Short mmCIF file of C-alpha atoms in Angstrom, two decimals:
data_model
loop_
_atom_site.label_atom_id
_atom_site.label_comp_id
_atom_site.label_asym_id
_atom_site.label_seq_id
_atom_site.Cartn_x
_atom_site.Cartn_y
_atom_site.Cartn_z
CA MET S 1073 143.84 6.10 97.14
CA THR S 1074 140.25 4.90 97.27
CA ASP S 1075 139.07 7.94 99.24
CA SER S 1076 140.81 10.30 96.87
CA SER S 1077 139.30 8.59 93.85
CA ASP S 1078 135.79 8.66 95.33
CA SER S 1079 135.98 12.33 96.25
CA SER S 1080 137.15 13.29 92.79
CA HIS S 1081 133.86 12.09 91.33
CA MET S 1082 131.95 14.56 93.54
CA ARG S 1083 133.56 17.61 92.00
CA PHE S 1084 133.37 19.33 88.64
CA PRO S 1085 136.28 18.16 86.42
CA LEU S 1086 139.23 20.51 86.30
CA PRO S 1087 139.72 22.44 83.04
CA GLY S 1088 142.15 20.64 80.75
CA THR S 1089 141.47 17.15 82.13
CA PRO S 1090 140.01 14.43 79.85
CA SER S 1091 136.68 14.52 81.68
CA SER S 1092 136.27 18.31 81.43
CA SER S 1093 134.11 18.23 78.30
CA TRP S 1094 131.31 20.68 77.66
CA ASP S 1095 128.90 17.75 77.76
CA ALA S 1096 129.91 16.98 81.34
CA TYR S 1097 129.38 20.57 82.42
CA ALA S 1098 126.09 20.75 80.53
CA ALA S 1099 124.85 17.57 82.20
CA ARG S 1100 125.65 18.92 85.65
CA LEU S 1101 124.03 22.27 84.93
CA GLN S 1102 120.95 20.52 83.57
CA ALA S 1103 120.72 18.41 86.74
CA LEU S 1104 120.99 21.58 88.81
CA TRP S 1105 118.24 23.24 86.78
CA HIS S 1106 115.89 20.29 87.27
CA HIS S 1107 116.34 20.45 91.05
CA PRO S 1108 112.94 21.54 92.48
CA LYS S 1109 114.41 24.31 94.62
CA MET S 1110 116.25 25.83 91.66
CA LYS S 1111 112.98 26.08 89.75
CA VAL S 1112 111.32 27.75 92.73
CA VAL S 1113 114.15 30.27 93.12
CA THR S 1114 114.14 31.02 89.39
CA ALA S 1115 110.36 31.45 89.23
CA PHE S 1116 110.22 33.79 92.22
CA TRP S 1117 113.25 35.71 90.96
CA LEU S 1118 111.37 36.34 87.71
CA PHE S 1119 108.20 37.24 89.63
CA GLY S 1120 110.10 39.87 91.59
CA LEU S 1121 111.87 41.16 88.50
CA ILE S 1122 108.83 41.61 86.27
CA ASN S 1123 106.41 42.71 88.99
CA ASN S 1124 108.67 45.62 89.97
CA VAL S 1125 110.58 46.48 86.80
CA LEU S 1126 107.81 48.57 85.19
CA TYR S 1127 107.43 50.55 88.39
CA VAL S 1128 111.15 51.37 88.29
CA ILE S 1129 111.12 52.24 84.60
CA ILE S 1130 108.24 54.65 85.16
CA LEU S 1131 110.11 56.38 87.99
CA SER S 1132 113.29 56.52 85.89
CA ALA S 1133 111.29 58.11 83.07
CA ALA S 1134 109.54 60.56 85.41
CA GLN S 1135 111.54 63.53 84.18
CA ASP S 1136 110.71 62.77 80.55
CA LEU S 1137 107.05 62.00 81.27
CA VAL S 1138 106.12 65.18 83.15
CA GLY S 1139 108.89 67.68 82.33
CA THR S 1140 109.03 70.49 84.88
CA VAL S 1141 106.09 69.10 86.87
CA PRO S 1142 107.40 67.80 90.24
CA LYS S 1143 108.48 64.17 89.99
CA GLY S 1144 106.45 63.39 93.09
CA VAL S 1145 103.35 63.52 90.87
CA VAL S 1146 104.58 60.47 88.99
CA LEU S 1147 105.54 58.79 92.26
CA LEU S 1148 102.05 59.29 93.69
CA ALA S 1149 100.36 57.96 90.55
CA ASP S 1150 102.77 55.04 90.64
CA VAL S 1151 102.21 54.11 94.27
CA VAL S 1152 98.86 55.36 95.64
CA PRO S 1153 96.81 52.74 93.74
CA SER S 1154 99.31 50.11 94.88
CA PHE S 1155 98.95 51.33 98.47
CA PHE S 1156 95.17 50.98 98.51
CA THR S 1157 95.44 47.58 96.83
CA LYS S 1158 97.78 46.36 99.57
CA LEU S 1159 95.66 47.96 102.26
CA ILE S 1160 92.38 46.34 101.21
CA ALA S 1161 93.12 43.27 99.08
CA PRO S 1162 94.67 40.98 101.75
CA TYR S 1163 91.25 40.68 103.37
CA PHE S 1164 89.50 39.24 100.29
CA ILE S 1165 92.02 38.36 97.59
CA HIS S 1166 92.39 34.81 98.93
CA HIS S 1167 89.09 34.06 97.18
CA VAL S 1168 90.76 34.68 93.79
CA PRO S 1169 92.97 31.79 92.56
CA TYR S 1170 96.63 32.63 92.01
CA ARG S 1171 96.39 31.61 88.34
CA THR S 1172 93.61 34.12 87.72
CA ARG S 1173 95.53 36.84 89.54
CA VAL S 1174 98.58 36.40 87.32
CA PHE S 1175 96.55 36.95 84.15
CA ILE S 1176 94.95 40.07 85.65
CA PHE S 1177 98.27 41.53 86.76
CA CYS S 1178 99.94 40.95 83.38
CA GLY S 1179 97.00 42.50 81.50
CA LEU S 1180 96.92 45.62 83.68
CA SER S 1181 100.69 46.11 83.37
CA ALA S 1182 100.75 45.80 79.59
CA ILE S 1183 97.74 48.07 79.03
CA GLY S 1184 99.14 50.68 81.41
CA MET S 1185 102.55 50.80 79.73
CA PHE S 1186 101.03 50.97 76.23
CA LEU S 1187 98.90 53.91 77.37
CA VAL S 1188 101.92 55.73 78.79
CA ALA S 1189 104.03 55.05 75.70
CA LEU S 1190 101.45 55.91 73.04
CA THR S 1191 100.16 59.13 74.60
CA PRO S 1192 101.52 62.03 72.49
CA PRO S 1193 103.86 64.49 74.28
CA GLU S 1194 101.46 67.37 73.74
CA THR S 1195 98.63 65.50 75.49
CA SER S 1196 97.83 66.26 79.11
CA VAL S 1197 100.05 64.63 81.71
CA ALA S 1198 96.86 63.29 83.34
CA VAL S 1199 96.34 60.85 80.45
CA LYS S 1200 99.77 59.34 80.96
CA MET S 1201 99.07 59.07 84.67
CA VAL S 1202 96.07 56.83 83.96
CA GLY S 1203 98.47 54.32 82.44
CA VAL S 1204 100.76 54.67 85.44
CA VAL S 1205 97.80 53.97 87.74
CA LEU S 1206 96.99 50.70 85.91
CA ALA S 1207 100.60 49.54 86.21
CA SER S 1208 100.53 50.48 89.89
CA LEU S 1209 97.43 48.38 90.57
CA SER S 1210 99.17 45.42 88.97
CA SER S 1211 102.37 45.93 90.94
CA GLY S 1212 100.60 46.21 94.30
CA GLY S 1213 98.44 43.17 93.74
CA GLY S 1214 101.40 41.21 92.46
CA GLU S 1215 103.60 42.02 95.44
CA LEU S 1216 101.09 40.98 98.10
CA SER S 1217 100.16 37.87 96.10
CA PHE S 1218 103.66 36.60 95.42
CA LEU S 1219 104.84 37.31 98.96
CA GLY S 1220 101.81 35.41 100.22
CA LEU S 1221 102.73 32.61 97.82
CA THR S 1222 106.18 32.28 99.43
CA HIS S 1223 104.37 30.73 102.39
CA PHE S 1224 103.86 27.58 100.32
CA TYR S 1225 107.41 27.40 98.93
CA GLY S 1226 109.56 28.28 101.95
CA PRO S 1227 112.62 30.50 102.51
CA VAL S 1228 114.20 29.78 99.11
CA SER S 1229 111.24 31.46 97.43
CA LEU S 1230 111.70 34.59 99.57
CA ALA S 1231 115.40 34.67 98.64
CA GLY S 1232 114.45 34.46 94.97
CA TRP S 1233 111.74 37.12 95.31
CA GLY S 1234 114.03 39.50 97.22
CA SER S 1235 116.83 39.18 94.71
CA GLY S 1236 114.40 39.55 91.80
CA THR S 1237 112.87 42.73 93.17
CA GLY S 1238 116.35 44.12 93.67
CA ALA S 1239 117.30 43.13 90.14
CA ALA S 1240 114.14 44.89 88.92
CA GLY S 1241 115.48 48.16 90.20
CA LEU S 1242 118.86 47.57 88.62
CA VAL S 1243 117.46 46.32 85.32
CA GLY S 1244 114.74 48.97 85.16
CA ALA S 1245 116.92 51.97 85.92
CA GLY S 1246 119.90 50.61 83.98
CA LEU S 1247 117.83 49.61 80.98
CA TYR S 1248 116.19 53.02 80.76
CA VAL S 1249 119.55 54.80 80.97
CA ALA S 1250 121.02 52.43 78.37
CA MET S 1251 118.12 52.78 75.92
CA THR S 1252 117.74 56.56 76.14
CA GLU S 1253 121.35 57.66 76.73
CA TRP S 1254 123.66 55.05 75.27
CA TRP S 1255 121.62 53.52 72.46
CA ARG S 1256 119.67 56.74 71.79
CA PHE S 1257 116.25 55.10 71.64
CA SER S 1258 113.32 57.48 71.98
CA VAL S 1259 111.35 57.54 75.22
CA ARG S 1260 108.34 56.10 73.39
CA SER S 1261 110.29 53.18 71.93
CA SER S 1262 111.79 52.41 75.33
CA LEU S 1263 108.37 52.32 77.00
CA LEU S 1264 106.84 50.21 74.21
CA PHE S 1265 109.58 47.64 74.69
CA SER S 1266 108.86 47.65 78.43
CA ALA S 1267 105.17 46.90 77.80
CA MET S 1268 106.12 43.44 76.49
CA LEU S 1269 107.93 42.35 79.66
CA PRO S 1270 104.86 41.01 81.59
CA VAL S 1271 104.80 38.01 79.24
CA ILE S 1272 107.80 36.72 81.18
CA MET S 1273 105.66 36.56 84.34
CA LEU S 1274 103.19 34.25 82.62
CA VAL S 1275 105.98 31.93 81.48
CA SER S 1276 107.58 31.84 84.93
CA PHE S 1277 104.28 31.01 86.66
CA PHE S 1278 102.87 28.41 84.28
CA VAL S 1279 106.10 26.85 82.97
CA VAL S 1280 108.90 27.33 85.50
CA LEU S 1281 107.15 27.24 88.90
CA PRO S 1282 106.38 23.75 90.30
CA GLN S 1283 102.62 23.73 90.88
CA GLY S 1284 102.56 20.99 93.53
CA PRO S 1285 103.18 23.01 96.73
CA MET S 1286 100.69 25.71 95.74
CA THR S 1287 97.98 23.22 94.76
CA LYS S 1288 98.48 21.15 97.90
CA GLY S 1289 98.52 24.21 100.17
CA ALA S 1290 95.41 25.73 98.62
CA THR S 1291 93.31 22.54 98.73
CA GLY S 1292 90.32 23.10 100.96
CA ASN S 1293 91.65 26.47 102.15
CA ALA S 1294 89.19 29.21 101.29
CA GLY S 1295 90.72 31.69 103.68
CA TYR S 1296 93.63 32.31 106.03
CA GLY S 1297 92.41 29.85 108.65
CA ALA S 1298 91.14 32.22 111.32
CA VAL S 1299 90.68 30.57 114.71
CA LEU S 1300 87.83 31.51 117.02
CA GLY S 1301 88.17 31.67 120.78
CA ASP S 1302 86.60 28.88 122.82
CA ASP S 1303 83.58 30.89 123.98
CA ALA S 1304 82.84 32.22 120.52
CA ALA S 1305 83.18 28.75 119.04
CA ASP S 1306 80.75 27.25 121.56
CA GLU S 1307 78.19 29.99 121.01
CA GLU S 1308 78.45 29.73 117.24
CA GLU S 1309 78.14 25.95 117.32
CA GLU S 1310 74.99 26.09 119.45
CA SER S 1311 73.44 28.84 117.35
CA SER S 1312 74.26 27.08 114.09
CA ALA S 1313 72.83 23.78 115.30
CA THR S 1314 69.51 25.38 116.27
CA ALA S 1315 69.24 27.35 113.03
CA ALA S 1316 70.09 24.33 110.93
CA LEU S 1317 67.07 22.43 112.29
CA LEU S 1318 64.72 25.28 111.39
CA ASN S 1319 66.07 26.37 108.00
CA PRO S 1320 69.13 24.56 106.62
CA GLN S 1321 69.73 26.89 103.64
CA ARG S 1322 69.45 30.07 105.70
CA ALA S 1323 71.68 28.52 108.35
CA LEU S 1324 74.36 27.78 105.75
CA ALA S 1325 74.30 31.36 104.44
CA ALA S 1326 74.43 32.74 107.98
CA ALA S 1327 77.35 30.47 108.83
CA ASN S 1328 79.27 31.70 105.79
CA ARG S 1329 78.67 35.33 106.72
CA SER S 1330 79.68 34.66 110.31
CA SER S 1331 82.84 32.91 109.17
CA GLU S 1332 83.84 35.80 106.90
CA LEU S 1333 83.23 38.34 109.68
CA SER S 1334 85.23 36.26 112.11
CA ASN S 1335 88.11 35.96 109.62
CA LEU S 1336 88.10 39.71 109.08
CA LYS S 1337 88.23 40.48 112.81
CA THR S 1338 91.01 37.97 113.33
CA ASN S 1339 93.07 39.38 110.46
CA LEU S 1340 92.65 42.94 111.70
CA LYS S 1341 94.07 41.82 115.05
CA ARG S 1342 96.93 40.12 113.23
CA ALA S 1343 97.68 43.28 111.26
CA LYS S 1344 97.79 45.32 114.47
CA SER S 1345 100.34 42.94 115.98
CA LEU S 1346 102.59 43.41 112.92
CA MET S 1347 102.79 47.19 113.25
CA ILE S 1348 105.70 47.82 115.64
CA PRO S 1349 108.09 44.96 114.88
CA TYR S 1350 107.71 44.90 111.10
CA MET S 1351 105.53 47.57 109.51
CA LEU S 1352 106.98 50.66 111.21
CA PRO S 1353 110.69 50.15 110.35
CA LEU S 1354 109.70 49.33 106.77
CA LEU S 1355 107.55 52.47 106.65
CA LEU S 1356 110.35 54.69 107.99
CA VAL S 1357 113.01 53.48 105.59
CA TYR S 1358 110.71 53.97 102.60
CA VAL S 1359 109.66 57.46 103.66
CA ALA S 1360 113.32 58.47 103.93
CA GLU S 1361 114.66 56.89 100.75
CA TYR S 1362 111.83 57.90 98.46
CA THR S 1363 111.89 61.44 99.77
CA ILE S 1364 115.54 61.42 98.73
CA ASN S 1365 114.80 59.88 95.34
CA GLN S 1366 111.86 62.07 94.35
CA GLY S 1367 112.31 65.27 96.33
CA VAL S 1368 116.05 65.74 96.86
CA ALA S 1369 117.87 63.81 94.11
CA PRO S 1370 116.51 66.00 91.24
CA THR S 1371 118.27 68.95 92.88
CA LEU S 1372 121.61 67.21 93.57
CA LEU S 1373 123.30 68.88 90.60
CA PHE S 1374 126.90 69.93 89.99
CA PRO S 1375 128.60 71.98 87.26
CA LEU S 1376 128.76 69.88 84.10
CA ALA S 1377 132.50 70.47 83.85
CA ASP S 1378 132.94 68.72 87.22
CA SER S 1379 130.73 65.76 86.36
CA PRO S 1380 130.76 62.85 83.87
CA PHE S 1381 127.57 64.13 82.20
CA ALA S 1382 126.91 66.31 79.17
CA GLU S 1383 123.46 67.50 80.28
CA PHE S 1384 121.82 68.22 83.61
CA ARG S 1385 118.99 65.76 82.87
CA GLU S 1386 121.49 62.89 83.02
CA PHE S 1387 122.09 63.24 86.78
CA TYR S 1388 118.67 61.99 87.84
CA PRO S 1389 118.52 58.68 85.91
CA PHE S 1390 122.06 57.82 86.98
CA TYR S 1391 121.23 58.44 90.64
CA GLY S 1392 118.34 56.04 90.15
CA PHE S 1393 120.66 53.44 88.67
CA LEU S 1394 123.10 53.65 91.61
CA TYR S 1395 120.27 53.43 94.12
CA GLN S 1396 118.84 50.35 92.44
CA LEU S 1397 122.29 48.74 92.28
CA GLY S 1398 122.52 49.04 96.06
CA VAL S 1399 119.00 47.65 96.47
CA PHE S 1400 119.80 44.66 94.28
CA ILE S 1401 122.96 43.77 96.20
CA SER S 1402 121.33 43.99 99.63
CA ARG S 1403 118.12 42.18 98.63
CA SER S 1404 120.23 39.38 97.16
CA SER S 1405 122.25 38.97 100.37
CA ILE S 1406 119.53 37.43 102.55
CA SER S 1407 121.07 33.96 102.27
CA PHE S 1408 124.40 35.27 103.59
CA ILE S 1409 123.71 38.27 105.84
CA ARG S 1410 120.78 38.65 108.24
CA ILE S 1411 119.74 41.83 110.04
CA HIS S 1412 117.43 41.29 112.99
CA ARG S 1413 117.35 44.87 114.33
CA LEU S 1414 115.33 46.50 111.57
CA TYR S 1415 115.22 49.97 113.15
CA LEU S 1416 118.99 50.56 112.87
CA PRO S 1417 119.17 50.77 109.05
CA SER S 1418 115.90 52.72 109.06
CA PHE S 1419 117.40 55.44 111.25
CA LEU S 1420 120.59 55.46 109.17
CA GLN S 1421 118.41 56.11 106.11
CA ILE S 1422 116.85 59.10 107.84
CA GLY S 1423 120.43 60.34 108.37
CA ASN S 1424 121.03 60.09 104.61
CA LEU S 1425 117.93 62.20 103.98
CA ILE S 1426 119.12 64.92 106.35
CA LEU S 1427 122.64 64.95 104.89
CA LEU S 1428 121.57 65.20 101.26
CA THR S 1429 118.90 67.81 102.00
CA LEU S 1430 121.48 70.00 103.70
CA HIS S 1431 123.82 69.60 100.73
CA ALA S 1432 121.07 70.54 98.29
CA MET S 1433 120.67 73.75 100.25
CA PHE S 1434 124.24 74.68 101.14
CA PHE S 1435 126.34 72.78 98.54
CA PHE S 1436 129.14 71.60 100.83
CA ILE S 1437 129.92 68.14 99.38
CA PRO S 1438 132.92 68.84 97.13
CA SER S 1439 132.41 66.14 94.46
CA VAL S 1440 129.51 64.48 92.71
CA TYR S 1441 131.31 61.16 93.17
CA ILE S 1442 130.78 61.38 96.92
CA VAL S 1443 127.07 61.82 96.26
CA PHE S 1444 127.24 58.72 94.06
CA VAL S 1445 128.55 56.73 97.04
CA ILE S 1446 125.83 58.08 99.37
CA ILE S 1447 123.08 57.19 96.89
CA PHE S 1448 124.51 53.68 96.55
CA TRP S 1449 124.59 53.36 100.37
CA GLU S 1450 120.98 54.53 100.46
CA GLY S 1451 120.04 51.63 98.19
CA LEU S 1452 121.90 49.13 100.37
CA LEU S 1453 119.99 50.24 103.47
CA GLY S 1454 116.58 50.24 101.81
CA GLY S 1455 116.98 46.80 100.27
CA ALA S 1456 118.29 45.33 103.52
CA VAL S 1457 115.27 46.46 105.56
CA TYR S 1458 112.81 45.18 102.95
CA VAL S 1459 114.10 41.63 102.57
CA ASN S 1460 115.03 41.16 106.24
CA CYS S 1461 111.61 42.36 107.33
CA PHE S 1462 109.87 39.55 105.45
CA ALA S 1463 112.54 37.05 106.51
CA GLU S 1464 111.78 37.92 110.14
CA ILE S 1465 108.08 37.31 109.51
CA MET S 1466 108.78 33.90 107.99
CA GLU S 1467 110.88 32.95 111.01
CA ASN S 1468 108.81 34.40 113.85
CA VAL S 1469 105.15 34.42 112.82
CA PRO S 1470 103.17 31.17 113.37
CA GLU S 1471 102.64 29.16 110.22
CA GLU S 1472 98.85 29.53 110.19
CA GLU S 1473 99.21 33.34 110.21
CA ARG S 1474 102.17 33.61 107.87
CA GLU S 1475 100.48 33.93 104.46
CA PHE S 1476 98.29 36.81 105.61
CA SER S 1477 101.14 38.50 107.53
CA LEU S 1478 103.46 38.46 104.52
CA SER S 1479 100.74 39.98 102.33
CA ALA S 1480 99.50 42.55 104.85
CA THR S 1481 102.96 43.93 105.68
CA THR S 1482 103.48 44.99 102.06
CA VAL S 1483 101.23 47.99 102.75
CA SER S 1484 104.06 49.63 104.72
CA ASP S 1485 106.39 50.24 101.79
CA SER S 1486 103.59 51.72 99.68
CA ALA S 1487 102.41 53.88 102.60
CA GLY S 1488 105.96 55.17 103.03
CA ILE S 1489 106.25 55.94 99.33
CA CYS S 1490 102.89 57.77 99.37
CA ILE S 1491 104.06 59.97 102.23
CA ALA S 1492 107.38 60.55 100.46
CA GLY S 1493 105.59 61.47 97.23
CA ILE S 1494 103.65 64.24 98.95
CA VAL S 1495 106.69 65.48 100.84
CA GLY S 1496 108.83 65.18 97.70
CA ILE S 1497 106.59 67.47 95.66
CA VAL S 1498 107.06 70.22 98.23
CA MET S 1499 110.77 69.54 98.77
CA GLU S 1500 111.79 69.46 95.10
CA THR S 1501 110.06 72.75 94.36
CA GLY S 1502 111.33 74.37 97.54
CA LEU S 1503 114.92 73.19 97.12
CA CYS S 1504 115.03 74.23 93.47
CA ASN S 1505 113.70 77.70 94.26
CA TYR S 1506 116.19 78.01 97.14
CA GLN S 1507 119.08 77.09 94.83
CA VAL S 1508 117.98 79.60 92.18
CA ALA S 1509 117.69 82.33 94.81
CA HIS S 1510 121.28 81.59 95.87
CA GLY S 1511 122.81 81.65 92.40
CA ARG S 1512 122.51 77.99 91.34
CA ASP S 1513 119.89 77.74 88.60
CA TRP S 1514 120.95 74.31 87.31
CA CYS S 1515 117.58 72.73 88.19
CA LYS S 1516 115.92 75.21 85.80
CA GLN S 1517 118.27 74.27 82.96
CA ILE S 1518 117.11 70.65 82.66
CA LYS S 1519 116.01 69.86 79.12
CA VAL S 1520 113.44 67.10 78.87
CA GLN S 1521 113.69 64.46 76.14
CA HIS S 1522 110.40 63.81 74.27
CA GLY S 1523 109.33 61.33 71.64
#
């Protein structure tokens, strides 16, 4: 009887029992919220959500932003600045405190979205793309920074970040469909609402995230902790000692320059070692899925009578929603399902690209609902490679190299999207023209929503 009584106090009270009051549940939920790991997961979930949600909204609105211009133009403006940020910033951004970075990222995001939203429809597309570029710079810097920050908070932070980035796709695509299709908001109103979302990132960083691990980890660490070889260390020590006797100030400046150069060389070697096991599979899966999303999906049209849509323009945002739903589910599964062979889902994604391209040309898939399933599967594969890639780095890369490795590997997804954007511009135009030449002019009947 004693054991049974003791164990009963460890569980939530059953509904209908005297102890099952709302106060009891509230007390337990409050205790769970105040657990340090729950705050970390919540903060990183919000980081992933807000950092990526504007990117997704912009891609979902691509058809309304540029009309008949290939959607790959929006993709390139949305990802090329992010790519160069991820390519260059890991080698110097450690000099900028995380708190300062967050303010910069939020400001760039908000200004970019306001510029996109407030640009009149009759104005050149190039003006809108300037706003997209600003949002892209924020997204790229945010991704490499927050993934680097997971080094200080452990695997739970990566789980939160992965799930949040997946939710960003779902929320972004779903919210845009809901606002423009279901609630009949104008495109401008939808984008203006989106411009307010970066405020959530500030709250999550300064209010929700425990500051202790970050402050402790950053104390006295001006770089990534590059380690010199024995010979180089001996030579530098001897040279520095001699110079210090002759001119202490010049010796200090020379030592700083030498240290920075040494760190750069070490990090370049680290980046090279990340290429085959981590960067390449991430690159391949992103090339395949974003070629589908931007080059093939706009041409995956069916007769309206055989679809759940009233207009041809409704296919593209819904494909985006299904893709992001798959991404969210797979990126949220890291705590339950691990994939160690990253190349397998990457090659399966290439198979999806081939299949859907052939259908766009020869129209052999009998129902749009089958295409829905394939697009959802595409999202599952893409999200799985992303989150498992960074999980593998956290498990296999030495601790002193981990912060840099997590940040540097982010360049692969942006590089893949850049390649896909260029390929997608050619593919969308070519596939549409091919369909028109063979009696299917649905891609020319898309009516763009303005305002």
